[in-house]
Amino acid sequence: MAILPIVTVPDPLLKTVSTPADVVDDDLRALMDDMLDTMYAAPGIGLAAIQVGRPIRVLVMDLSDEEAPPNPKYYVNPVITWASEDRAVYNEGCLSVPEQYADIERPAACKISYLDYHGAEQQIHATGLLATCIQHEIDHLNGVVFIDYLSSLKRGIAVRKVKKLVKEED
Ligand code: K1U
Ligand code: ZN
C-alpha cells in the first residue's frame, strides 16, 4: 500500500486517452489499492489511474459519509452505456486541479458497465453524486479534466492558480 504523487494541471499526462486493462490480476489490484490510499489521503471521493501517472482505464471511488464505514468501489474498463437527457449541475473539484471548483452540467443519470475488483462484469444505474463523479472520472480516462468545460479565460486562471500553489508547496 502506498500514497502516490498526484499529477496536476497543466501536466500533458492528463490529456492522455487511457488504454483498457487486459486482465484484472494482482498487479492491477495492487494499483487500485494504492489509488484508494492516495484518494483517502488527499482527501477525495474519486481517482482515475492517469492522475497517478498510469494510463489504464481504472477508477476508484468512495462516496460514503465521513462518519460511515469506508465503502470503496473499483471500476475497471468502465463504459457509459446510457446517459439521461436530464441534466444536473454540481460544483466540481478535482485532485489534479487543487482548490479550484466550478459548476459543471452533466447528464443527471447514466448506466455504466465495468469489471469489478475481482474481474466480474457489473452494471450500475447511477444518479446524484455517483453519476456526477463517475462521469468526471471517466472523462479523466479520455484525457478530459473538468476545467476543459470552462471558457479558456477561466481555465487559464485556474491553471495559473494551481501552478502557483504547486510552486509554493515545493
Ligand atoms: O480528482 C478527482 O477526480 C477526484 C474528485 C472527484 C469529484 C468531486 C466532485 C465532483 C466530481 C468529481 C474529488 O474528490 S475533489 C475533492 C472532493 O470532492 C472532496 C474531498 C473531501 C471530501 C469531500 C469531497
Ligand atoms: Zn478529477
JSON list of C-alpha atoms and ligand atoms in Angstrom, two decimals:
[
{"chain": "A", "resi": 1, "resn": "MET", "atom": "CA", "xyz": [0.00, 0.00, 0.00]},
{"chain": "A", "resi": 2, "resn": "ALA", "atom": "CA", "xyz": [1.39, 3.41, -0.92]},
{"chain": "A", "resi": 3, "resn": "ILE", "atom": "CA", "xyz": [0.41, 7.01, -1.34]},
{"chain": "A", "resi": 4, "resn": "LEU", "atom": "CA", "xyz": [1.33, 8.04, -4.88]},
{"chain": "A", "resi": 5, "resn": "PRO", "atom": "CA", "xyz": [2.05, 11.57, -6.17]},
{"chain": "A", "resi": 6, "resn": "ILE", "atom": "CA", "xyz": [-0.96, 13.12, -7.96]},
{"chain": "A", "resi": 7, "resn": "VAL", "atom": "CA", "xyz": [-0.36, 14.72, -11.36]},
{"chain": "A", "resi": 8, "resn": "THR", "atom": "CA", "xyz": [-1.71, 18.29, -11.58]},
{"chain": "A", "resi": 9, "resn": "VAL", "atom": "CA", "xyz": [-2.62, 20.59, -14.47]},
{"chain": "A", "resi": 10, "resn": "PRO", "atom": "CA", "xyz": [-1.11, 21.58, -16.86]},
{"chain": "A", "resi": 11, "resn": "ASP", "atom": "CA", "xyz": [0.81, 18.26, -16.98]},
{"chain": "A", "resi": 12, "resn": "PRO", "atom": "CA", "xyz": [0.23, 16.83, -20.51]},
{"chain": "A", "resi": 13, "resn": "LEU", "atom": "CA", "xyz": [-0.23, 13.35, -18.99]},
{"chain": "A", "resi": 14, "resn": "LEU", "atom": "CA", "xyz": [-3.76, 14.45, -18.05]},
{"chain": "A", "resi": 15, "resn": "LYS", "atom": "CA", "xyz": [-4.56, 14.71, -21.80]},
{"chain": "A", "resi": 16, "resn": "THR", "atom": "CA", "xyz": [-3.76, 11.01, -22.33]},
{"chain": "A", "resi": 17, "resn": "VAL", "atom": "CA", "xyz": [-6.50, 8.67, -23.56]},
{"chain": "A", "resi": 18, "resn": "SER", "atom": "CA", "xyz": [-6.01, 5.67, -21.26]},
{"chain": "A", "resi": 19, "resn": "THR", "atom": "CA", "xyz": [-5.88, 2.07, -22.51]},
{"chain": "A", "resi": 20, "resn": "PRO", "atom": "CA", "xyz": [-8.26, -0.71, -21.34]},
{"chain": "A", "resi": 21, "resn": "ALA", "atom": "CA", "xyz": [-6.86, -3.13, -18.76]},
{"chain": "A", "resi": 22, "resn": "ASP", "atom": "CA", "xyz": [-6.19, -6.58, -20.33]},
{"chain": "A", "resi": 23, "resn": "VAL", "atom": "CA", "xyz": [-6.92, -8.50, -17.16]},
{"chain": "A", "resi": 24, "resn": "VAL", "atom": "CA", "xyz": [-7.88, -7.86, -13.52]},
{"chain": "A", "resi": 25, "resn": "ASP", "atom": "CA", "xyz": [-4.93, -9.51, -11.78]},
{"chain": "A", "resi": 26, "resn": "ASP", "atom": "CA", "xyz": [-2.97, -8.99, -8.56]},
{"chain": "A", "resi": 27, "resn": "ASP", "atom": "CA", "xyz": [-0.82, -6.24, -10.16]},
{"chain": "A", "resi": 28, "resn": "LEU", "atom": "CA", "xyz": [-3.94, -4.27, -11.14]},
{"chain": "A", "resi": 29, "resn": "ARG", "atom": "CA", "xyz": [-5.47, -4.84, -7.69]},
{"chain": "A", "resi": 30, "resn": "ALA", "atom": "CA", "xyz": [-2.24, -3.53, -6.09]},
{"chain": "A", "resi": 31, "resn": "LEU", "atom": "CA", "xyz": [-2.54, -0.38, -8.24]},
{"chain": "A", "resi": 32, "resn": "MET", "atom": "CA", "xyz": [-6.21, 0.03, -7.23]},
{"chain": "A", "resi": 33, "resn": "ASP", "atom": "CA", "xyz": [-5.27, -0.40, -3.54]},
{"chain": "A", "resi": 34, "resn": "ASP", "atom": "CA", "xyz": [-2.57, 2.27, -3.87]},
{"chain": "A", "resi": 35, "resn": "MET", "atom": "CA", "xyz": [-5.00, 4.57, -5.71]},
{"chain": "A", "resi": 36, "resn": "LEU", "atom": "CA", "xyz": [-7.52, 4.16, -2.90]},
{"chain": "A", "resi": 37, "resn": "ASP", "atom": "CA", "xyz": [-4.89, 5.02, -0.25]},
{"chain": "A", "resi": 38, "resn": "THR", "atom": "CA", "xyz": [-3.89, 8.05, -2.33]},
{"chain": "A", "resi": 39, "resn": "MET", "atom": "CA", "xyz": [-7.52, 9.16, -2.71]},
{"chain": "A", "resi": 40, "resn": "TYR", "atom": "CA", "xyz": [-8.28, 8.82, 1.02]},
{"chain": "A", "resi": 41, "resn": "ALA", "atom": "CA", "xyz": [-5.06, 10.68, 1.94]},
{"chain": "A", "resi": 42, "resn": "ALA", "atom": "CA", "xyz": [-5.77, 13.60, -0.42]},
{"chain": "A", "resi": 43, "resn": "PRO", "atom": "CA", "xyz": [-8.70, 13.54, 0.58]},
{"chain": "A", "resi": 44, "resn": "GLY", "atom": "CA", "xyz": [-11.02, 12.91, -2.35]},
{"chain": "A", "resi": 45, "resn": "ILE", "atom": "CA", "xyz": [-14.04, 10.90, -3.38]},
{"chain": "A", "resi": 46, "resn": "GLY", "atom": "CA", "xyz": [-12.67, 9.55, -6.68]},
{"chain": "A", "resi": 47, "resn": "LEU", "atom": "CA", "xyz": [-9.42, 8.99, -8.56]},
{"chain": "A", "resi": 48, "resn": "ALA", "atom": "CA", "xyz": [-8.50, 7.82, -12.06]},
{"chain": "A", "resi": 49, "resn": "ALA", "atom": "CA", "xyz": [-5.27, 5.90, -12.71]},
{"chain": "A", "resi": 50, "resn": "ILE", "atom": "CA", "xyz": [-3.95, 8.61, -15.06]},
{"chain": "A", "resi": 51, "resn": "GLN", "atom": "CA", "xyz": [-3.98, 11.02, -12.08]},
{"chain": "A", "resi": 52, "resn": "VAL", "atom": "CA", "xyz": [-1.16, 8.90, -10.60]},
{"chain": "A", "resi": 53, "resn": "GLY", "atom": "CA", "xyz": [0.59, 8.64, -13.96]},
{"chain": "A", "resi": 54, "resn": "ARG", "atom": "CA", "xyz": [-0.82, 5.26, -15.09]},
{"chain": "A", "resi": 55, "resn": "PRO", "atom": "CA", "xyz": [-2.68, 5.38, -18.45]},
{"chain": "A", "resi": 56, "resn": "ILE", "atom": "CA", "xyz": [-5.03, 2.46, -17.69]},
{"chain": "A", "resi": 57, "resn": "ARG", "atom": "CA", "xyz": [-8.85, 2.63, -17.71]},
{"chain": "A", "resi": 58, "resn": "VAL", "atom": "CA", "xyz": [-9.28, 2.17, -13.96]},
{"chain": "A", "resi": 59, "resn": "LEU", "atom": "CA", "xyz": [-11.12, 4.28, -11.34]},
{"chain": "A", "resi": 60, "resn": "VAL", "atom": "CA", "xyz": [-11.62, 4.11, -7.62]},
{"chain": "A", "resi": 61, "resn": "MET", "atom": "CA", "xyz": [-14.34, 5.95, -5.70]},
{"chain": "A", "resi": 62, "resn": "ASP", "atom": "CA", "xyz": [-15.82, 6.15, -2.21]},
{"chain": "A", "resi": 63, "resn": "LEU", "atom": "CA", "xyz": [-18.90, 8.31, -1.73]},
{"chain": "A", "resi": 64, "resn": "SER", "atom": "CA", "xyz": [-19.62, 7.22, 1.84]},
{"chain": "A", "resi": 65, "resn": "ASP", "atom": "CA", "xyz": [-20.17, 9.82, 4.57]},
{"chain": "A", "resi": 66, "resn": "GLU", "atom": "CA", "xyz": [-17.17, 10.66, 6.76]},
{"chain": "A", "resi": 67, "resn": "GLU", "atom": "CA", "xyz": [-18.86, 9.08, 9.81]},
{"chain": "A", "resi": 68, "resn": "ALA", "atom": "CA", "xyz": [-19.84, 5.90, 7.92]},
{"chain": "A", "resi": 69, "resn": "PRO", "atom": "CA", "xyz": [-17.51, 2.93, 7.37]},
{"chain": "A", "resi": 70, "resn": "PRO", "atom": "CA", "xyz": [-15.44, 3.11, 4.16]},
{"chain": "A", "resi": 71, "resn": "ASN", "atom": "CA", "xyz": [-17.24, 1.84, 1.05]},
{"chain": "A", "resi": 72, "resn": "PRO", "atom": "CA", "xyz": [-14.60, 1.64, -1.69]},
{"chain": "A", "resi": 73, "resn": "LYS", "atom": "CA", "xyz": [-15.67, 0.98, -5.27]},
{"chain": "A", "resi": 74, "resn": "TYR", "atom": "CA", "xyz": [-13.43, -0.14, -8.12]},
{"chain": "A", "resi": 75, "resn": "TYR", "atom": "CA", "xyz": [-14.28, 0.32, -11.80]},
{"chain": "A", "resi": 76, "resn": "VAL", "atom": "CA", "xyz": [-12.13, -1.36, -14.46]},
{"chain": "A", "resi": 77, "resn": "ASN", "atom": "CA", "xyz": [-12.79, -0.51, -18.14]},
{"chain": "A", "resi": 78, "resn": "PRO", "atom": "CA", "xyz": [-15.97, 1.46, -17.32]},
{"chain": "A", "resi": 79, "resn": "VAL", "atom": "CA", "xyz": [-18.24, 2.27, -20.27]},
{"chain": "A", "resi": 80, "resn": "ILE", "atom": "CA", "xyz": [-21.21, 4.66, -20.27]},
{"chain": "A", "resi": 81, "resn": "THR", "atom": "CA", "xyz": [-23.96, 2.64, -21.95]},
{"chain": "A", "resi": 82, "resn": "TRP", "atom": "CA", "xyz": [-26.75, 5.22, -21.46]},
{"chain": "A", "resi": 83, "resn": "ALA", "atom": "CA", "xyz": [-27.00, 8.83, -20.31]},
{"chain": "A", "resi": 84, "resn": "SER", "atom": "CA", "xyz": [-30.18, 10.75, -19.46]},
{"chain": "A", "resi": 85, "resn": "GLU", "atom": "CA", "xyz": [-31.43, 13.77, -21.35]},
{"chain": "A", "resi": 86, "resn": "ASP", "atom": "CA", "xyz": [-31.97, 15.38, -17.95]},
{"chain": "A", "resi": 87, "resn": "ARG", "atom": "CA", "xyz": [-29.02, 17.46, -16.76]},
{"chain": "A", "resi": 88, "resn": "ALA", "atom": "CA", "xyz": [-27.68, 18.21, -13.30]},
{"chain": "A", "resi": 89, "resn": "VAL", "atom": "CA", "xyz": [-25.23, 20.87, -12.16]},
{"chain": "A", "resi": 90, "resn": "TYR", "atom": "CA", "xyz": [-22.64, 20.15, -9.46]},
{"chain": "A", "resi": 91, "resn": "ASN", "atom": "CA", "xyz": [-19.87, 22.34, -8.09]},
{"chain": "A", "resi": 92, "resn": "GLU", "atom": "CA", "xyz": [-17.00, 20.00, -9.02]},
{"chain": "A", "resi": 93, "resn": "GLY", "atom": "CA", "xyz": [-13.46, 19.81, -7.70]},
{"chain": "A", "resi": 94, "resn": "CYS", "atom": "CA", "xyz": [-10.52, 17.68, -8.82]},
{"chain": "A", "resi": 95, "resn": "LEU", "atom": "CA", "xyz": [-7.37, 16.48, -7.08]},
{"chain": "A", "resi": 96, "resn": "SER", "atom": "CA", "xyz": [-5.47, 17.35, -10.28]},
{"chain": "A", "resi": 97, "resn": "VAL", "atom": "CA", "xyz": [-6.79, 20.94, -10.07]},
{"chain": "A", "resi": 98, "resn": "PRO", "atom": "CA", "xyz": [-6.39, 21.54, -6.32]},
{"chain": "A", "resi": 99, "resn": "GLU", "atom": "CA", "xyz": [-8.53, 24.18, -4.59]},
{"chain": "A", "resi": 100, "resn": "GLN", "atom": "CA", "xyz": [-10.41, 25.11, -7.79]},
{"chain": "A", "resi": 101, "resn": "TYR", "atom": "CA", "xyz": [-14.14, 24.49, -8.14]},
{"chain": "A", "resi": 102, "resn": "ALA", "atom": "CA", "xyz": [-16.69, 25.16, -10.88]},
{"chain": "A", "resi": 103, "resn": "ASP", "atom": "CA", "xyz": [-20.32, 24.39, -11.66]},
{"chain": "A", "resi": 104, "resn": "ILE", "atom": "CA", "xyz": [-20.37, 21.71, -14.34]},
{"chain": "A", "resi": 105, "resn": "GLU", "atom": "CA", "xyz": [-23.50, 20.42, -16.11]},
{"chain": "A", "resi": 106, "resn": "ARG", "atom": "CA", "xyz": [-23.69, 16.73, -16.98]},
{"chain": "A", "resi": 107, "resn": "PRO", "atom": "CA", "xyz": [-26.37, 14.07, -17.59]},
{"chain": "A", "resi": 108, "resn": "ALA", "atom": "CA", "xyz": [-28.25, 13.62, -14.28]},
{"chain": "A", "resi": 109, "resn": "ALA", "atom": "CA", "xyz": [-28.26, 9.82, -14.60]},
{"chain": "A", "resi": 110, "resn": "CYS", "atom": "CA", "xyz": [-26.27, 7.22, -16.51]},
{"chain": "A", "resi": 111, "resn": "LYS", "atom": "CA", "xyz": [-25.73, 3.49, -16.82]},
{"chain": "A", "resi": 112, "resn": "ILE", "atom": "CA", "xyz": [-22.21, 2.11, -16.58]},
{"chain": "A", "resi": 113, "resn": "SER", "atom": "CA", "xyz": [-20.85, -1.34, -17.36]},
{"chain": "A", "resi": 114, "resn": "TYR", "atom": "CA", "xyz": [-17.48, -2.28, -15.90]},
{"chain": "A", "resi": 115, "resn": "LEU", "atom": "CA", "xyz": [-15.38, -5.01, -14.29]},
{"chain": "A", "resi": 116, "resn": "ASP", "atom": "CA", "xyz": [-15.14, -5.05, -10.50]},
{"chain": "A", "resi": 117, "resn": "TYR", "atom": "CA", "xyz": [-12.15, -5.72, -8.19]},
{"chain": "A", "resi": 118, "resn": "HIS", "atom": "CA", "xyz": [-12.42, -9.45, -8.97]},
{"chain": "A", "resi": 119, "resn": "GLY", "atom": "CA", "xyz": [-12.85, -9.02, -12.74]},
{"chain": "A", "resi": 120, "resn": "ALA", "atom": "CA", "xyz": [-16.60, -9.79, -12.68]},
{"chain": "A", "resi": 121, "resn": "GLU", "atom": "CA", "xyz": [-18.87, -7.89, -15.11]},
{"chain": "A", "resi": 122, "resn": "GLN", "atom": "CA", "xyz": [-21.16, -5.40, -13.39]},
{"chain": "A", "resi": 123, "resn": "GLN", "atom": "CA", "xyz": [-23.68, -2.73, -14.35]},
{"chain": "A", "resi": 124, "resn": "ILE", "atom": "CA", "xyz": [-24.97, 0.23, -12.35]},
{"chain": "A", "resi": 125, "resn": "HIS", "atom": "CA", "xyz": [-27.64, 2.87, -12.85]},
{"chain": "A", "resi": 126, "resn": "ALA", "atom": "CA", "xyz": [-26.07, 5.98, -11.35]},
{"chain": "A", "resi": 127, "resn": "THR", "atom": "CA", "xyz": [-27.88, 9.10, -10.17]},
{"chain": "A", "resi": 128, "resn": "GLY", "atom": "CA", "xyz": [-26.92, 12.08, -7.98]},
{"chain": "A", "resi": 129, "resn": "LEU", "atom": "CA", "xyz": [-23.28, 12.42, -6.89]},
{"chain": "A", "resi": 130, "resn": "LEU", "atom": "CA", "xyz": [-22.47, 8.91, -8.15]},
{"chain": "A", "resi": 131, "resn": "ALA", "atom": "CA", "xyz": [-23.50, 9.89, -11.69]},
{"chain": "A", "resi": 132, "resn": "THR", "atom": "CA", "xyz": [-21.54, 13.17, -11.49]},
{"chain": "A", "resi": 133, "resn": "CYS", "atom": "CA", "xyz": [-18.42, 11.62, -10.01]},
{"chain": "A", "resi": 134, "resn": "ILE", "atom": "CA", "xyz": [-18.24, 8.61, -12.33]},
{"chain": "A", "resi": 135, "resn": "GLN", "atom": "CA", "xyz": [-18.67, 10.82, -15.41]},
{"chain": "A", "resi": 136, "resn": "HIS", "atom": "CA", "xyz": [-15.92, 13.14, -14.08]},
{"chain": "A", "resi": 137, "resn": "GLU", "atom": "CA", "xyz": [-13.62, 10.13, -13.58]},
{"chain": "A", "resi": 138, "resn": "ILE", "atom": "CA", "xyz": [-14.43, 8.58, -16.99]},
{"chain": "A", "resi": 139, "resn": "ASP", "atom": "CA", "xyz": [-13.57, 11.98, -18.51]},
{"chain": "A", "resi": 140, "resn": "HIS", "atom": "CA", "xyz": [-10.07, 11.55, -16.98]},
{"chain": "A", "resi": 141, "resn": "LEU", "atom": "CA", "xyz": [-9.75, 8.22, -18.83]},
{"chain": "A", "resi": 142, "resn": "ASN", "atom": "CA", "xyz": [-10.44, 10.14, -22.04]},
{"chain": "A", "resi": 143, "resn": "GLY", "atom": "CA", "xyz": [-7.94, 12.90, -21.30]},
{"chain": "A", "resi": 144, "resn": "VAL", "atom": "CA", "xyz": [-10.57, 15.41, -20.19]},
{"chain": "A", "resi": 145, "resn": "VAL", "atom": "CA", "xyz": [-10.39, 17.49, -16.98]},
{"chain": "A", "resi": 146, "resn": "PHE", "atom": "CA", "xyz": [-13.44, 19.39, -15.68]},
{"chain": "A", "resi": 147, "resn": "ILE", "atom": "CA", "xyz": [-11.84, 22.77, -16.38]},
{"chain": "A", "resi": 148, "resn": "ASP", "atom": "CA", "xyz": [-11.86, 21.83, -20.10]},
{"chain": "A", "resi": 149, "resn": "TYR", "atom": "CA", "xyz": [-15.61, 22.67, -19.97]},
{"chain": "A", "resi": 150, "resn": "LEU", "atom": "CA", "xyz": [-14.85, 26.25, -18.87]},
{"chain": "A", "resi": 151, "resn": "SER", "atom": "CA", "xyz": [-14.04, 29.24, -21.08]},
{"chain": "A", "resi": 152, "resn": "SER", "atom": "CA", "xyz": [-10.34, 29.49, -22.00]},
{"chain": "A", "resi": 153, "resn": "LEU", "atom": "CA", "xyz": [-10.17, 32.59, -19.74]},
{"chain": "A", "resi": 154, "resn": "LYS", "atom": "CA", "xyz": [-11.50, 30.75, -16.66]},
{"chain": "A", "resi": 155, "resn": "ARG", "atom": "CA", "xyz": [-9.41, 27.64, -17.48]},
{"chain": "A", "resi": 156, "resn": "GLY", "atom": "CA", "xyz": [-6.26, 29.78, -17.78]},
{"chain": "A", "resi": 157, "resn": "ILE", "atom": "CA", "xyz": [-6.94, 31.44, -14.42]},
{"chain": "A", "resi": 158, "resn": "ALA", "atom": "CA", "xyz": [-7.44, 28.03, -12.75]},
{"chain": "A", "resi": 159, "resn": "VAL", "atom": "CA", "xyz": [-4.21, 26.63, -14.25]},
{"chain": "A", "resi": 160, "resn": "ARG", "atom": "CA", "xyz": [-2.23, 29.70, -13.15]},
{"chain": "A", "resi": 161, "resn": "LYS", "atom": "CA", "xyz": [-3.57, 29.35, -9.59]},
{"chain": "A", "resi": 162, "resn": "VAL", "atom": "CA", "xyz": [-2.64, 25.64, -9.49]},
{"chain": "A", "resi": 163, "resn": "LYS", "atom": "CA", "xyz": [0.88, 26.37, -10.80]},
{"chain": "A", "resi": 164, "resn": "LYS", "atom": "CA", "xyz": [1.34, 28.98, -8.06]},
{"chain": "A", "resi": 165, "resn": "LEU", "atom": "CA", "xyz": [0.02, 26.59, -5.39]},
{"chain": "A", "resi": 166, "resn": "VAL", "atom": "CA", "xyz": [2.28, 23.74, -6.53]},
{"chain": "A", "resi": 167, "resn": "LYS", "atom": "CA", "xyz": [5.31, 26.07, -6.64]},
{"chain": "A", "resi": 168, "resn": "GLU", "atom": "CA", "xyz": [4.59, 27.25, -3.08]},
{"chain": "A", "resi": 169, "resn": "GLU", "atom": "CA", "xyz": [4.36, 23.62, -1.88]},
{"chain": "A", "resi": 170, "resn": "ASP", "atom": "CA", "xyz": [7.79, 22.71, -3.40]},
{"chain": "B", "resi": 1, "resn": "K1U", "atom": "O1", "xyz": [-9.66, 14.30, -8.78]},
{"chain": "B", "resi": 1, "resn": "K1U", "atom": "C1", "xyz": [-10.71, 13.69, -8.85]},
{"chain": "B", "resi": 1, "resn": "K1U", "atom": "O2", "xyz": [-11.12, 13.26, -9.91]},
{"chain": "B", "resi": 1, "resn": "K1U", "atom": "C2", "xyz": [-11.49, 13.45, -7.57]},
{"chain": "B", "resi": 1, "resn": "K1U", "atom": "C3", "xyz": [-12.58, 14.45, -7.32]},
{"chain": "B", "resi": 1, "resn": "K1U", "atom": "C4", "xyz": [-13.90, 13.80, -7.65]},
{"chain": "B", "resi": 1, "resn": "K1U", "atom": "C5", "xyz": [-15.09, 14.67, -7.86]},
{"chain": "B", "resi": 1, "resn": "K1U", "atom": "C6", "xyz": [-15.51, 15.56, -6.90]},
{"chain": "B", "resi": 1, "resn": "K1U", "atom": "C7", "xyz": [-16.62, 16.35, -7.12]},
{"chain": "B", "resi": 1, "resn": "K1U", "atom": "C8", "xyz": [-17.34, 16.22, -8.29]},
{"chain": "B", "resi": 1, "resn": "K1U", "atom": "C9", "xyz": [-16.91, 15.34, -9.24]},
{"chain": "B", "resi": 1, "resn": "K1U", "atom": "C10", "xyz": [-15.80, 14.55, -9.02]},
{"chain": "B", "resi": 1, "resn": "K1U", "atom": "C11", "xyz": [-12.51, 14.84, -5.85]},
{"chain": "B", "resi": 1, "resn": "K1U", "atom": "O3", "xyz": [-12.58, 14.02, -4.99]},
{"chain": "B", "resi": 1, "resn": "K1U", "atom": "S1", "xyz": [-12.31, 16.53, -5.47]},
{"chain": "B", "resi": 1, "resn": "K1U", "atom": "C12", "xyz": [-12.38, 16.54, -3.67]},
{"chain": "B", "resi": 1, "resn": "K1U", "atom": "C13", "xyz": [-13.75, 16.36, -3.14]},
{"chain": "B", "resi": 1, "resn": "K1U", "atom": "O4", "xyz": [-14.73, 16.45, -3.84]},
{"chain": "B", "resi": 1, "resn": "K1U", "atom": "C14", "xyz": [-13.94, 16.03, -1.70]},
{"chain": "B", "resi": 1, "resn": "K1U", "atom": "C15", "xyz": [-12.89, 15.97, -0.83]},
{"chain": "B", "resi": 1, "resn": "K1U", "atom": "C16", "xyz": [-13.11, 15.67, 0.51]},
{"chain": "B", "resi": 1, "resn": "K1U", "atom": "C17", "xyz": [-14.37, 15.43, 0.97]},
{"chain": "B", "resi": 1, "resn": "K1U", "atom": "C18", "xyz": [-15.43, 15.51, 0.13]},
{"chain": "B", "resi": 1, "resn": "K1U", "atom": "C19", "xyz": [-15.22, 15.79, -1.22]},
{"chain": "B", "resi": 2, "resn": "ZN", "atom": "ZN", "xyz": [-10.68, 14.88, -11.35]}
]
